[in-house]
């Protein structure tokens, strides 16, 4: 993933498009460990940027991104993925 966003920003953007993801899936997509993904989710929850509730099993939680951030974050995740798929990466000076 590019360096345009912080790790918490990447987690937020990923959750906007995939709210039922496990911590392992979040970590894999963002490029961090599941423990780091959990830390980011806790930070986002404390900042009231996401809400969490149990899903269909005890290990899964649905994380909903607060609106209007949800639509923006989902679009940002798609843009980041598209840039990466096309071989484009951004350095911090290009952001």
CSV table of C-alpha atoms in Angstrom, one decimal:
chain,number,residue,atom,x,y,z
A,1,UNK,CA,0.0,0.0,0.0
A,2,UNK,CA,1.2,3.5,-0.6
A,3,UNK,CA,2.4,5.9,2.1
A,4,UNK,CA,-0.4,8.4,1.5
A,5,UNK,CA,-2.4,7.3,4.6
A,6,UNK,CA,-1.4,6.4,8.2
A,7,UNK,CA,-2.0,2.8,9.3
A,8,UNK,CA,-5.2,3.9,11.1
A,9,UNK,CA,-6.3,5.7,7.9
A,10,UNK,CA,-5.8,2.5,5.8
A,11,UNK,CA,-7.7,0.4,8.4
A,12,UNK,CA,-10.6,3.0,8.3
A,13,UNK,CA,-10.7,3.0,4.5
A,14,UNK,CA,-10.6,-0.8,4.4
A,15,UNK,CA,-13.4,-1.2,6.9
A,16,UNK,CA,-15.6,1.2,5.0
A,17,UNK,CA,-15.8,-1.3,2.1
A,18,UNK,CA,-15.5,-4.5,4.1
A,19,UNK,CA,-17.1,-4.1,7.6
A,20,UNK,CA,-17.2,-7.8,8.5
A,21,UNK,CA,-13.5,-8.4,8.0
A,22,UNK,CA,-11.6,-10.2,10.7
A,23,UNK,CA,-8.5,-8.7,12.2
A,24,UNK,CA,-6.4,-11.1,10.2
A,25,UNK,CA,-8.0,-10.0,7.0
A,26,UNK,CA,-7.6,-6.3,7.9
A,27,UNK,CA,-4.0,-6.9,8.8
A,28,UNK,CA,-3.2,-8.7,5.6
A,29,UNK,CA,-4.9,-6.1,3.4
A,30,UNK,CA,-3.2,-3.2,5.2
A,31,UNK,CA,0.2,-4.9,5.6
A,32,UNK,CA,0.3,-5.1,9.4
A,33,UNK,CA,-0.1,-7.7,12.1
A,34,UNK,CA,-3.6,-8.5,13.4
A,35,UNK,CA,-2.4,-7.1,16.8
A,36,UNK,CA,-1.7,-3.8,15.1
A,37,UNK,CA,-5.0,-3.9,13.3
A,38,UNK,CA,-6.7,-4.4,16.6
A,39,UNK,CA,-4.9,-1.4,18.0
A,40,UNK,CA,-6.0,0.7,15.1
A,41,UNK,CA,-9.6,-0.4,15.5
A,42,UNK,CA,-9.5,0.5,19.2
A,43,UNK,CA,-8.1,3.9,18.3
A,44,UNK,CA,-10.8,4.5,15.7
A,45,UNK,CA,-13.5,3.4,18.1
A,46,UNK,CA,-12.3,5.7,20.8
A,47,UNK,CA,-12.3,8.6,18.3
A,48,UNK,CA,-15.9,7.6,17.4
A,49,UNK,CA,-14.9,7.0,13.8
A,50,UNK,CA,-16.2,3.4,13.8
A,51,UNK,CA,-18.7,1.5,15.9
A,52,UNK,CA,-18.4,-2.3,16.6
A,53,UNK,CA,-21.0,-4.9,17.3
A,54,UNK,CA,-20.9,-8.7,17.4
A,55,UNK,CA,-21.5,-10.5,14.1
A,56,UNK,CA,-22.7,-14.1,13.5
A,57,UNK,CA,-20.1,-15.7,15.7
A,58,UNK,CA,-18.2,-14.7,18.8
A,59,UNK,CA,-14.9,-14.1,17.0
A,60,UNK,CA,-16.3,-11.7,14.3
A,61,UNK,CA,-17.3,-8.1,14.8
A,62,UNK,CA,-19.0,-5.8,12.3
A,63,UNK,CA,-17.2,-2.5,12.3
A,64,UNK,CA,-19.2,0.3,10.8
A,65,UNK,CA,-17.5,3.5,9.7
A,66,UNK,CA,-19.3,6.7,10.8
A,67,UNK,CA,-21.0,8.7,8.0
A,68,UNK,CA,-20.1,10.8,6.1
A,69,UNK,CA,-16.6,9.3,6.4
A,70,UNK,CA,-17.8,5.8,5.3
A,71,UNK,CA,-18.5,6.7,1.7
A,72,UNK,CA,-15.3,8.8,1.4
A,73,UNK,CA,-13.1,6.1,3.1
A,74,UNK,CA,-14.5,3.4,0.8
A,75,UNK,CA,-13.7,5.5,-2.3
A,76,UNK,CA,-10.2,6.2,-0.9
A,77,UNK,CA,-9.5,2.5,-0.4
A,78,UNK,CA,-10.6,1.8,-4.0
A,79,UNK,CA,-8.4,4.6,-5.3
A,80,UNK,CA,-5.4,3.3,-3.3
A,81,UNK,CA,-5.9,-0.2,-4.6
A,82,UNK,CA,-6.3,1.0,-8.2
A,83,UNK,CA,-3.0,3.0,-7.9
A,84,UNK,CA,-1.2,0.0,-6.5
A,85,UNK,CA,-2.7,-2.4,-9.2
A,86,UNK,CA,-1.4,0.0,-11.9
A,87,UNK,CA,2.1,0.1,-10.4
A,88,UNK,CA,1.8,3.6,-9.0
A,89,UNK,CA,3.1,4.3,-5.6
A,90,UNK,CA,3.3,7.7,-3.9
A,91,UNK,CA,6.0,9.0,-1.7
A,92,UNK,CA,5.2,11.3,1.2
A,93,UNK,CA,6.3,14.3,-0.8
A,94,UNK,CA,3.8,13.5,-3.6
A,95,UNK,CA,0.8,13.4,-1.3
